[in-house]
Coordinates of C-alpha atoms in Angstrom, one line a residue:
X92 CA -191.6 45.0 -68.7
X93 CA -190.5 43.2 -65.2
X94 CA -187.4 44.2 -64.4
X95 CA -184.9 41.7 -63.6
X96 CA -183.9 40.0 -60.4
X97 CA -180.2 41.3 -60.5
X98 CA -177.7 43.2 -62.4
X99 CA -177.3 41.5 -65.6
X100 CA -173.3 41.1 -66.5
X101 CA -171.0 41.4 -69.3
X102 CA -172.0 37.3 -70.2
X103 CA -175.7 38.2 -69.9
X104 CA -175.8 41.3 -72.5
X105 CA -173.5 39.3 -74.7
X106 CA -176.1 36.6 -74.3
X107 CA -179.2 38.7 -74.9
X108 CA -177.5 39.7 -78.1
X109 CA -176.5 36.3 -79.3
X110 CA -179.8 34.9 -78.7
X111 CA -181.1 37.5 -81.2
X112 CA -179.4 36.3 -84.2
X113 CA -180.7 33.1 -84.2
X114 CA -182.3 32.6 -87.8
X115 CA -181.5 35.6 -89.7
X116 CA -179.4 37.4 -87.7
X117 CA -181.0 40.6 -87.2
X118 CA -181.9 41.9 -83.7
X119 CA -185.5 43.1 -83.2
X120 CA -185.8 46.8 -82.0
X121 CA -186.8 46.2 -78.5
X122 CA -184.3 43.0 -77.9
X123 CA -181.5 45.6 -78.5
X124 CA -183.1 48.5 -76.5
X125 CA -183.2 45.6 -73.6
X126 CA -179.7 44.9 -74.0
X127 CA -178.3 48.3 -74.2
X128 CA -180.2 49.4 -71.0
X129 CA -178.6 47.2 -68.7
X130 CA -175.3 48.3 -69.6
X131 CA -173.2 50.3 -67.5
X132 CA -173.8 54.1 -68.0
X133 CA -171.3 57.0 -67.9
X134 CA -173.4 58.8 -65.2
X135 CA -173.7 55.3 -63.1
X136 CA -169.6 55.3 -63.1
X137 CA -169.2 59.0 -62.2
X138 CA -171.2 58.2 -59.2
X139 CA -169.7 55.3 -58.1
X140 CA -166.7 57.2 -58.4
X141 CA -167.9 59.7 -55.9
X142 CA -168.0 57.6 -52.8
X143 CA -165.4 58.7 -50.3
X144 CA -162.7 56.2 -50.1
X145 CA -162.8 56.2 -46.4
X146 CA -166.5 54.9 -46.8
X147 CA -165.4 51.9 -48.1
X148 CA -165.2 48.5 -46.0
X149 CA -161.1 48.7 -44.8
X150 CA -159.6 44.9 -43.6
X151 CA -159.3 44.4 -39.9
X152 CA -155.6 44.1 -40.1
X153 CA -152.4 44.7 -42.8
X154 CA -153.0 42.2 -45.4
X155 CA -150.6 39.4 -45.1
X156 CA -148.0 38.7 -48.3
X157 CA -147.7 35.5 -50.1
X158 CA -145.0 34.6 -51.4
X159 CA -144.3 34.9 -55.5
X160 CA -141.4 33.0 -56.7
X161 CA -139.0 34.9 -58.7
X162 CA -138.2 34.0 -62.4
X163 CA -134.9 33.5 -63.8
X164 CA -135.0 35.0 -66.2
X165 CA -137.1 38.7 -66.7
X166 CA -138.5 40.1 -69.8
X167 CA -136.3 38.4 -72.0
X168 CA -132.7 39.4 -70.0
X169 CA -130.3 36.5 -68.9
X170 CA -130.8 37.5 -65.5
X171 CA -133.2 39.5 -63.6
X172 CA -131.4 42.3 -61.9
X173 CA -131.6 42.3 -58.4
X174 CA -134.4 45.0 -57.3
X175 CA -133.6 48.1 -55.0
X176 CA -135.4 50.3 -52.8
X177 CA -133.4 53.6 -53.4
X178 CA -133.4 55.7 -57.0
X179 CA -130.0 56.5 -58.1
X180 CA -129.3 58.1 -61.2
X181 CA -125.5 56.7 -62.4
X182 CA -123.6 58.8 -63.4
X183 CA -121.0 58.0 -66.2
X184 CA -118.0 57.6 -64.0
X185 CA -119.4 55.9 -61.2
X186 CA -117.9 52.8 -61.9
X187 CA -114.4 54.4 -62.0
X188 CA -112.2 54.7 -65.5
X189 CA -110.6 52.1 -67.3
X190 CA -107.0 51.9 -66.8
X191 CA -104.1 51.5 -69.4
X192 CA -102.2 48.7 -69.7
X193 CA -98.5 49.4 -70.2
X194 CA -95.4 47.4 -69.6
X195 CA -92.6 49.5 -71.1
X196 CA -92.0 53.1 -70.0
X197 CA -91.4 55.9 -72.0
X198 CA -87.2 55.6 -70.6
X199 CA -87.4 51.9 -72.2
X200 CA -87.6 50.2 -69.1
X201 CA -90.2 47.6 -68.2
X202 CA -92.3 49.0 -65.7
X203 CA -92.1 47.8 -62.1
X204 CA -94.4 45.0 -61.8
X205 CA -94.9 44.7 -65.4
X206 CA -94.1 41.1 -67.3
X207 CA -91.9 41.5 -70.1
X208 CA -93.8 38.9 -72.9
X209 CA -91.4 36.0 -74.2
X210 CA -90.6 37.4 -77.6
X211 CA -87.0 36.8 -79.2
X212 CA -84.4 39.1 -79.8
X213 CA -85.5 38.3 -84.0
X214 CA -89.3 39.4 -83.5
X215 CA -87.7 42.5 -81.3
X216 CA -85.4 43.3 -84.6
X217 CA -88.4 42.8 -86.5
X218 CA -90.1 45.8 -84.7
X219 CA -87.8 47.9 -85.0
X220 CA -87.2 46.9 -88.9
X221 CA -91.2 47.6 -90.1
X222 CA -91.1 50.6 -88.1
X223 CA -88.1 52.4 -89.4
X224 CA -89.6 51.3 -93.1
X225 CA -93.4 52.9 -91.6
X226 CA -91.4 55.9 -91.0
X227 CA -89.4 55.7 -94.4
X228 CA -92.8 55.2 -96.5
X229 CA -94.7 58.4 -94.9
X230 CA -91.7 60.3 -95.7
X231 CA -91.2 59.9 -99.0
X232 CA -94.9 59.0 -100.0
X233 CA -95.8 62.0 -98.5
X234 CA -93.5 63.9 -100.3
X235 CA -94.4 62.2 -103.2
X236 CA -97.6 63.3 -103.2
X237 CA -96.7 66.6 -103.3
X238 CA -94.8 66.7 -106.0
X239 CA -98.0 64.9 -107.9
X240 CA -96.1 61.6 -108.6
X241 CA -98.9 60.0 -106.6
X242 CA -102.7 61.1 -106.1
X243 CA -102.8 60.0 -102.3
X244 CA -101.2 58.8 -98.7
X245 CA -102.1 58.4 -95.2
X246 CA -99.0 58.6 -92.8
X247 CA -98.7 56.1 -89.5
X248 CA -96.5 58.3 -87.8
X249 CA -96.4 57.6 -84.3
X250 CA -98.6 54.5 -84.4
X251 CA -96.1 52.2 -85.7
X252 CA -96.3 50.1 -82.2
X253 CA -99.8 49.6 -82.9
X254 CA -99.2 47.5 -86.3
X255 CA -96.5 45.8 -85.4
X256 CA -97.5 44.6 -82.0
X257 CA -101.2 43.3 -82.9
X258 CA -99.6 41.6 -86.0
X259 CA -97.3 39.7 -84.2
X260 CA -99.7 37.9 -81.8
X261 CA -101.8 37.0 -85.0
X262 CA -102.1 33.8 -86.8
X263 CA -101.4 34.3 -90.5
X264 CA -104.7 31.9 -90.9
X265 CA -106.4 35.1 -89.0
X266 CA -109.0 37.3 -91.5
X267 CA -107.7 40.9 -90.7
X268 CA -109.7 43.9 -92.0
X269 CA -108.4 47.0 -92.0
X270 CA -109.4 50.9 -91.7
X271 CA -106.6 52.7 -93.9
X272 CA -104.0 53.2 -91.1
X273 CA -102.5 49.4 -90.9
X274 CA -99.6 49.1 -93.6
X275 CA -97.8 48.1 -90.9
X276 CA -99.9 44.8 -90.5
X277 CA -99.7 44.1 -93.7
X278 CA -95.6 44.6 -94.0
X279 CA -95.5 42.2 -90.9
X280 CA -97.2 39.4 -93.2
X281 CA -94.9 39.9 -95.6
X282 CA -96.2 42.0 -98.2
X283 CA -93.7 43.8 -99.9
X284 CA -93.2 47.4 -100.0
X285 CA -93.3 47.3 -104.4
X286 CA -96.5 46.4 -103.5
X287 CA -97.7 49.6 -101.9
X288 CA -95.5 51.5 -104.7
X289 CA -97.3 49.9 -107.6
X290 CA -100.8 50.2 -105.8
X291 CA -100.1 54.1 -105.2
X292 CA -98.8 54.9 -108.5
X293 CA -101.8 52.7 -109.9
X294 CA -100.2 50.7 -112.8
X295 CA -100.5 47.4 -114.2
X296 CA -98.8 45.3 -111.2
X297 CA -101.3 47.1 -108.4
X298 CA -103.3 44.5 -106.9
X299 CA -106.4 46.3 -107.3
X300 CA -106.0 47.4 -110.9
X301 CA -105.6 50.7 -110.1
X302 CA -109.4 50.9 -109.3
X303 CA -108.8 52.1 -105.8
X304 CA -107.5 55.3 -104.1
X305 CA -103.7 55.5 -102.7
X306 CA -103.3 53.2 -99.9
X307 CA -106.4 51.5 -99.9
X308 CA -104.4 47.9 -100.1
X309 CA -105.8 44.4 -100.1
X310 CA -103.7 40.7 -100.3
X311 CA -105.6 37.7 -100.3
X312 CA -102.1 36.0 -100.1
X313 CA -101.8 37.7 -96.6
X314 CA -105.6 37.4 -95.6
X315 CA -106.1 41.1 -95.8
X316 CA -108.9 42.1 -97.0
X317 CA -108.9 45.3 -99.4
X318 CA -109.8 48.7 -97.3
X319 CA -112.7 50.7 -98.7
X320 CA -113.1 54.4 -98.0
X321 CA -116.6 54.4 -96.3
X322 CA -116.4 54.4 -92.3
X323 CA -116.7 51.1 -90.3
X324 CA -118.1 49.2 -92.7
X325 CA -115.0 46.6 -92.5
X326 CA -116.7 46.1 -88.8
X327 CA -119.5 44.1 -90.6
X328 CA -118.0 42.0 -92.5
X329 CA -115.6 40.7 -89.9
X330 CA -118.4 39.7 -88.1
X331 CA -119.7 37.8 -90.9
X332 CA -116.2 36.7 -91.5
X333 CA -116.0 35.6 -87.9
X334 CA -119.9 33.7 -88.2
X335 CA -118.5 31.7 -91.3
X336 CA -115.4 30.6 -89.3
X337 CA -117.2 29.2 -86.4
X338 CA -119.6 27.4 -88.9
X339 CA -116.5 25.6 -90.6
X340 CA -115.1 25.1 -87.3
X341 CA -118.4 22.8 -85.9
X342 CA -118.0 21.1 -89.5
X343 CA -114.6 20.4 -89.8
X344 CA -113.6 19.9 -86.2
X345 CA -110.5 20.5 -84.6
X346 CA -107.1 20.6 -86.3
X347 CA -108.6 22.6 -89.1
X348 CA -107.6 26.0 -90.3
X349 CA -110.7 27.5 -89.2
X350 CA -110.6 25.9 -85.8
X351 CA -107.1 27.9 -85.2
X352 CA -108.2 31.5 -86.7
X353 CA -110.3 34.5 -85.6
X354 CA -111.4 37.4 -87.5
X355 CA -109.9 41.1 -86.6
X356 CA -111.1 43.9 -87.6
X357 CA -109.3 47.3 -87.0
X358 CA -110.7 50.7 -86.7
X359 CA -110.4 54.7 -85.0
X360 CA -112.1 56.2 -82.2
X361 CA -114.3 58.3 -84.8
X362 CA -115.7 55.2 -86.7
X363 CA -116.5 53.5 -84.0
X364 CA -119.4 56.0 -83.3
X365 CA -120.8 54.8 -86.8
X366 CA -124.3 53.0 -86.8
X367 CA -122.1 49.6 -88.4
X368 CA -119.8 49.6 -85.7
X369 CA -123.2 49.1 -83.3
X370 CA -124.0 46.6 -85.5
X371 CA -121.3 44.6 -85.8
X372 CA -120.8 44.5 -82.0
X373 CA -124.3 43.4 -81.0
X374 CA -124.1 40.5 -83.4
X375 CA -120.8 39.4 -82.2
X376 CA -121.6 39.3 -78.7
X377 CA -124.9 38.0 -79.0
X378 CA -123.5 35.3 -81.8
X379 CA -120.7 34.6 -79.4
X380 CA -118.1 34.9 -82.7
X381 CA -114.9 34.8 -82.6
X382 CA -113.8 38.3 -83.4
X383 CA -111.0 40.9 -82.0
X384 CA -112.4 44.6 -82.5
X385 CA -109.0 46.5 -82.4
X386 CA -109.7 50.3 -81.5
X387 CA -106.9 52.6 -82.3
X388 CA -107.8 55.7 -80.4
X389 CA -105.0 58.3 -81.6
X390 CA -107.1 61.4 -80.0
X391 CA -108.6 63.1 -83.7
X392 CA -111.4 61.9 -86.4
X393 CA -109.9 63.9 -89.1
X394 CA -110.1 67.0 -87.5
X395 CA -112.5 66.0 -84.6
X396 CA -111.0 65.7 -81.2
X397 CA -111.9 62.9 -79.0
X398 CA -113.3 65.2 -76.3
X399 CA -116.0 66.5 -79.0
X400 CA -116.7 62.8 -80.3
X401 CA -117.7 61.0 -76.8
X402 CA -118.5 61.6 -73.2
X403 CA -117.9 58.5 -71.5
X404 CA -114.6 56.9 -71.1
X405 CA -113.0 56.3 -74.5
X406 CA -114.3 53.5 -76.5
X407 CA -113.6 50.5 -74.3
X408 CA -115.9 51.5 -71.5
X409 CA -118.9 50.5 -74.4
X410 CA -118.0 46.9 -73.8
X411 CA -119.6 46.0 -70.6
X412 CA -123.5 47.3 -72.8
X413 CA -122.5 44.7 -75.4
X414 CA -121.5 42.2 -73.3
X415 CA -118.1 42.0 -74.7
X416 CA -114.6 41.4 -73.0
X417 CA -112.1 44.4 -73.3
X418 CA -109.0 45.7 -72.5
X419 CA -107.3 48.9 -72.5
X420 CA -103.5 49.3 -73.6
X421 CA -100.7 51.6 -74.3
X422 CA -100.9 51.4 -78.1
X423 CA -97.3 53.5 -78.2
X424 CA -96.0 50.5 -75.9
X425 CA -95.3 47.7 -78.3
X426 CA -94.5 45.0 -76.0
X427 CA -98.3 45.8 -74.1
X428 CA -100.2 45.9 -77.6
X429 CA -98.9 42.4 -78.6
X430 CA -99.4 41.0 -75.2
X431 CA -103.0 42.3 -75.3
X432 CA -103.7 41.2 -78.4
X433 CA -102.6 37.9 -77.6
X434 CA -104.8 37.4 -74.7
X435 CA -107.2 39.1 -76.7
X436 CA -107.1 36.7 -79.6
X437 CA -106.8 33.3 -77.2
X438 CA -110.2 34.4 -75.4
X439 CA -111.8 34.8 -78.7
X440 CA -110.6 31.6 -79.9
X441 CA -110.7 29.4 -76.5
X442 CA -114.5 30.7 -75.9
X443 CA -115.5 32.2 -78.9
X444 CA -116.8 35.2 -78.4
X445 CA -115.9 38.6 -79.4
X446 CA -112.7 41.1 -77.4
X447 CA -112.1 44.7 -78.0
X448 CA -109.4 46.7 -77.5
X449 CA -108.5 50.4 -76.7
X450 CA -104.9 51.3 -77.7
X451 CA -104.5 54.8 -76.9
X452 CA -102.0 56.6 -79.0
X453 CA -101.3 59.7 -80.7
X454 CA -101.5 60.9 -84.5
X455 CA -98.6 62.7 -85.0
X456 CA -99.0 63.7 -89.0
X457 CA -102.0 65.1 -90.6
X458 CA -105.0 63.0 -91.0
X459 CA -104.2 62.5 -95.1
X460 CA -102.9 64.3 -97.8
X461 CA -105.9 65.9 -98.2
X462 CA -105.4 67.7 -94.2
X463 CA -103.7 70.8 -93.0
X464 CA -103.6 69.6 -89.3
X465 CA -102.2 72.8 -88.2
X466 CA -105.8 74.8 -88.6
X467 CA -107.5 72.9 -85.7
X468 CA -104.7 71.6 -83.3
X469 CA -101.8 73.7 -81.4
X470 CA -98.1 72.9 -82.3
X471 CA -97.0 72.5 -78.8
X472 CA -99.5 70.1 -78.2
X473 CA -97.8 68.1 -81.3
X474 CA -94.5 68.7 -79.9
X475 CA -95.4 67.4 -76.3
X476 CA -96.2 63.6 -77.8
X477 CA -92.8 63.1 -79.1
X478 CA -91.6 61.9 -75.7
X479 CA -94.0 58.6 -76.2
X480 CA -92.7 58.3 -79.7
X481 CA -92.9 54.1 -80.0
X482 CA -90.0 54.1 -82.2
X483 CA -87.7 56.2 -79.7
X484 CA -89.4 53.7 -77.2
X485 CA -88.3 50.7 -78.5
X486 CA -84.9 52.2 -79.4
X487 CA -84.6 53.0 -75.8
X488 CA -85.0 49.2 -75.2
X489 CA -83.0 48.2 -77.9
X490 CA -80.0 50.1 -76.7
X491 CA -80.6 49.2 -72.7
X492 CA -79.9 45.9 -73.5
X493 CA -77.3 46.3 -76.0
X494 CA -78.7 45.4 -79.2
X495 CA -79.1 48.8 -81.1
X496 CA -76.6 52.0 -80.9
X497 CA -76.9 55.4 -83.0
X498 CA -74.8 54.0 -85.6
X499 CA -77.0 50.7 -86.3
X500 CA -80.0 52.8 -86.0
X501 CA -78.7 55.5 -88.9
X502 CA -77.7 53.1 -91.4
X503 CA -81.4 50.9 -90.5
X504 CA -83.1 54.2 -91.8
X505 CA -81.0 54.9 -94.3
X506 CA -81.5 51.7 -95.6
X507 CA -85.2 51.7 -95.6
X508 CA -85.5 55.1 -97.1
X509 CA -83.7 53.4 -100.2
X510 CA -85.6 50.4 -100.1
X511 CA -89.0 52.8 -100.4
X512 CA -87.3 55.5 -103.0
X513 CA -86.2 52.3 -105.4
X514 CA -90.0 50.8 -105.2
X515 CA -91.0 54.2 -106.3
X516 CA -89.0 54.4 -108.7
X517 CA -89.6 51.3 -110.4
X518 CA -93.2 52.0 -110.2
X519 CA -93.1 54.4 -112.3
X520 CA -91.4 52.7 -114.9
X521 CA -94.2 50.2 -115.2
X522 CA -97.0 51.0 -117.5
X523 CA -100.6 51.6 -116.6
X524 CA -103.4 49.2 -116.9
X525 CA -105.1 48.4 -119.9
X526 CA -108.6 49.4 -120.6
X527 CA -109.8 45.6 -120.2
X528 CA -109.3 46.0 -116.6
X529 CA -112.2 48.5 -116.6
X530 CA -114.3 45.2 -116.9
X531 CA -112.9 42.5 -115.3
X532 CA -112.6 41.0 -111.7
X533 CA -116.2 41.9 -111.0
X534 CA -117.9 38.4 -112.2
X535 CA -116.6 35.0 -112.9
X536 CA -118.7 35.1 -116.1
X537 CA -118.6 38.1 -117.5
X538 CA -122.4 38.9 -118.4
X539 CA -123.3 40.2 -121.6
X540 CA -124.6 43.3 -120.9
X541 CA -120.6 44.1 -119.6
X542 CA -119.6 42.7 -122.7
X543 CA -121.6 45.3 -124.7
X544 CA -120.7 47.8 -122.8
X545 CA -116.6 46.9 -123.6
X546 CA -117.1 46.5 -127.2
X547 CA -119.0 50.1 -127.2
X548 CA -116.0 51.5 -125.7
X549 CA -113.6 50.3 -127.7
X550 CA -115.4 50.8 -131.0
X551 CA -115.9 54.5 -129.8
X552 CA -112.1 54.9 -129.1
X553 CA -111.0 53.3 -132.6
X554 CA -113.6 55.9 -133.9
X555 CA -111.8 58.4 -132.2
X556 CA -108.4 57.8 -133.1
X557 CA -109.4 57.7 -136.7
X558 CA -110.5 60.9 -136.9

């Protein structure tokens, strides 16, 4: 057989092969044993590979470079990054640390430089009022508990600043969900404090029925949605929350309720290491929803310290990878949280997208009822926080410009401690829920297999008591 004048190709032994299947496509022996000789060969490659490089025909000068135009945008980013010749690894705090906002010192003065926010001497009354009833409900809830009058608390101690101050730079139109830790919110929108009796002593006036643990709370009269116990899941939702806003806003236009409102969701340092928190951040940044993620960071996740939870600089230093706006505050500085979360909110309105904040703070009690704090955290170190007390720190304003004394201040408490032991009190009078509670509020219509399941309960029970 001649052989041929060149080196067949690729093309050609794909052609050779094609040609054979012409009529009933099978190849004849010897076409295919044509093709497959002229193919490249193992042996053929190792040889090429063995000429010296040096061998090979160089260019007579550097090869000159053409220019490539750069694109705008680079494997799906916004931008493409500018390119460097020199590796560097970053290192967390290369970019420095976050700093604290703050505009009231621990003395009660505004700091120098600071900008006092234009609140009236009623909203500072109010502060103080909530607070001192914060203080009045972990005192004798907690006690409470004890003595097995209710199941279960969680005390605000010493993050009273942090309640107050956000809820005072919301809308009442805003969608707040909370973590477990924001009575205080709640108390600023007006919900009573027989409310939080009857939901902790479960009976027939508690909102939810009595189908919830001790201070898990919810008012759809105050746009609070009702805490669950799971971690961060809250985060979620007030992103969806948020999405459903911005969609009524585009239909109903401006002047609408949902063209004035934002969705704020409120969580710890230790939730927000949860996989929803992640979640819900992503979507609102890449969504561009209106949304205020408030972070209290009071230094413990139950019994977890923040130095054991995180190595980079708190929680706020996460926004610049989302793509969010952020701030960090004072949260024991009540006059700085409610400025924050002012600016916070008008960002996330004005351009809608999503603003975090950091308030740093301090858990003074134990994490529940269910916590002995003492077993993981030193006494002294307990001891040193109560100089940044918020309530002391407001009361230190208060007094500085003559609108509080000792006097004013003792009958305040006294006061609220009464107001919280007569809600307790007449909780306990009320009755419990019936047992047609078990199976309602869960569908419009109730279905029948719930029905079934009622009448079998109650047709058990009269069996019972007839025995």
């Amino acid at each position: 057989r001649a052989a041929p004048s060149r080196a067949p190709g690729a093309a050609d032994t794909a052609s050779m092969l094609r040609a054979t299947s012409a009529g009933r496509g099978m190849a004849s022996p010897g076409l295919l044993r044509a093709a497959l000789s002229v193919m490249p060969r193992e042996t053929d490659a190792a040889a090429a590979a063995a000429v010296p490089f040096a061998a090979q025909a160089q260019p007579a000068e550097a090869p000159r470079r053409v220019p490539v135009p750069v694109p705008q945008a680079h494997l799906g980013h916004f931008v493409a990054p500018p390119p460097c010749t020199s590796l560097e690894l970053v290192l967390p705090r290369a970019y420095g640390e976050w700093p604290m906002y703050r505009v009231m010192g621990l003395d009660g003065h505004v700091e120098p430089g600071a900008e006092l926010p234009d609140l009236s001497v009623e909203t500072w009354h109010k502060f103080h009022t909530i607070m001192l009833q914060l203080r009045a409900a972990d005192d004798v809830f907690m006690s409470a508990q004890r003595q097995g009058r209710v199941s279960f608390y969680m005390a605000s101690t010493g993050e009273e600043a942090m309640h107050v101050g956000s809820a005072a730079a919301l809308s009442p139109s805003d969608v707040v969900f909370g973590q477990y830790r924001e009575l205080g919110v709640l108390f600023y929108r007006g919900f009573p404090m027989q409310g939080l009796a009857d939901q902790l002593v479960a009976n027939e006036d508690d909102y939810g029925s009595a189908r919830q643990m001790g201070v898990h709370v919810g008012s759809k009269e105050h746009n609070f949605f009702t805490i669950s116990s799971p971690l961060a899941t809250q985060l979620p939702q007030a992103v969806g929350a948020a999405y459903a806003l911005k969609h009524r806003r585009g239909l109903e236009g401006a002047g609408s309720a949902a063209a004035d409102s934002v969705a704020v969701a409120y969580i710890g340092e230790g939730a927000a290491s949860e996989g929803d928190a992640y979640v819900a951040m992503n979507f609102a940044a890449t969504l561009d929803l209106p949304v205020v993620f408030f972070v209290r960071n009071n230094g413990y996740a139950i019994s977890t310290p923040a130095r054991e939870q995180y190595r980079g600089d708190g929680v706020v230093s996460r926004c610049a990878g989302f793509g969010m706006a952020g701030v960090r505050v004072d949260g024991n500085d009540v006059h700085a949280v409610y400025a924050a979360t002012k600016a916070a909110r008008e960002m996330a309105l004005r351009e809608s997208r999503p603003v975090l904040i950091e308030a740093m703070s301090y858990r003074v009690g134990h994490h529940s009822t269910s916590d002995d704090s003492t077993r993981y955290r030193d006494p002294e170190e307990m001891e040193a926080w109560k100089s940044s007390d918020p309530l002391l720190r407001l009361e230190r304003f208060l007094r500085l410009r003559g609108l509080s004394d000792e006097v004013h201040e003792a009958r305040l408490r006294d006061a609220a401690r009464v107001e919280v032991l007569r809600a307790l009190e007449e909780a306990e009078r009320k009755p419990k829920p019936t047992l047609e509670k078990l199976f309602t509020d869960v569908y419009h219509d109730v279905p029948k297999h719930i029905r079934e399941q009622e009448e079998g309960l109650m047709a058990h029970l009269a069996a019972k008591a007839g025995q």
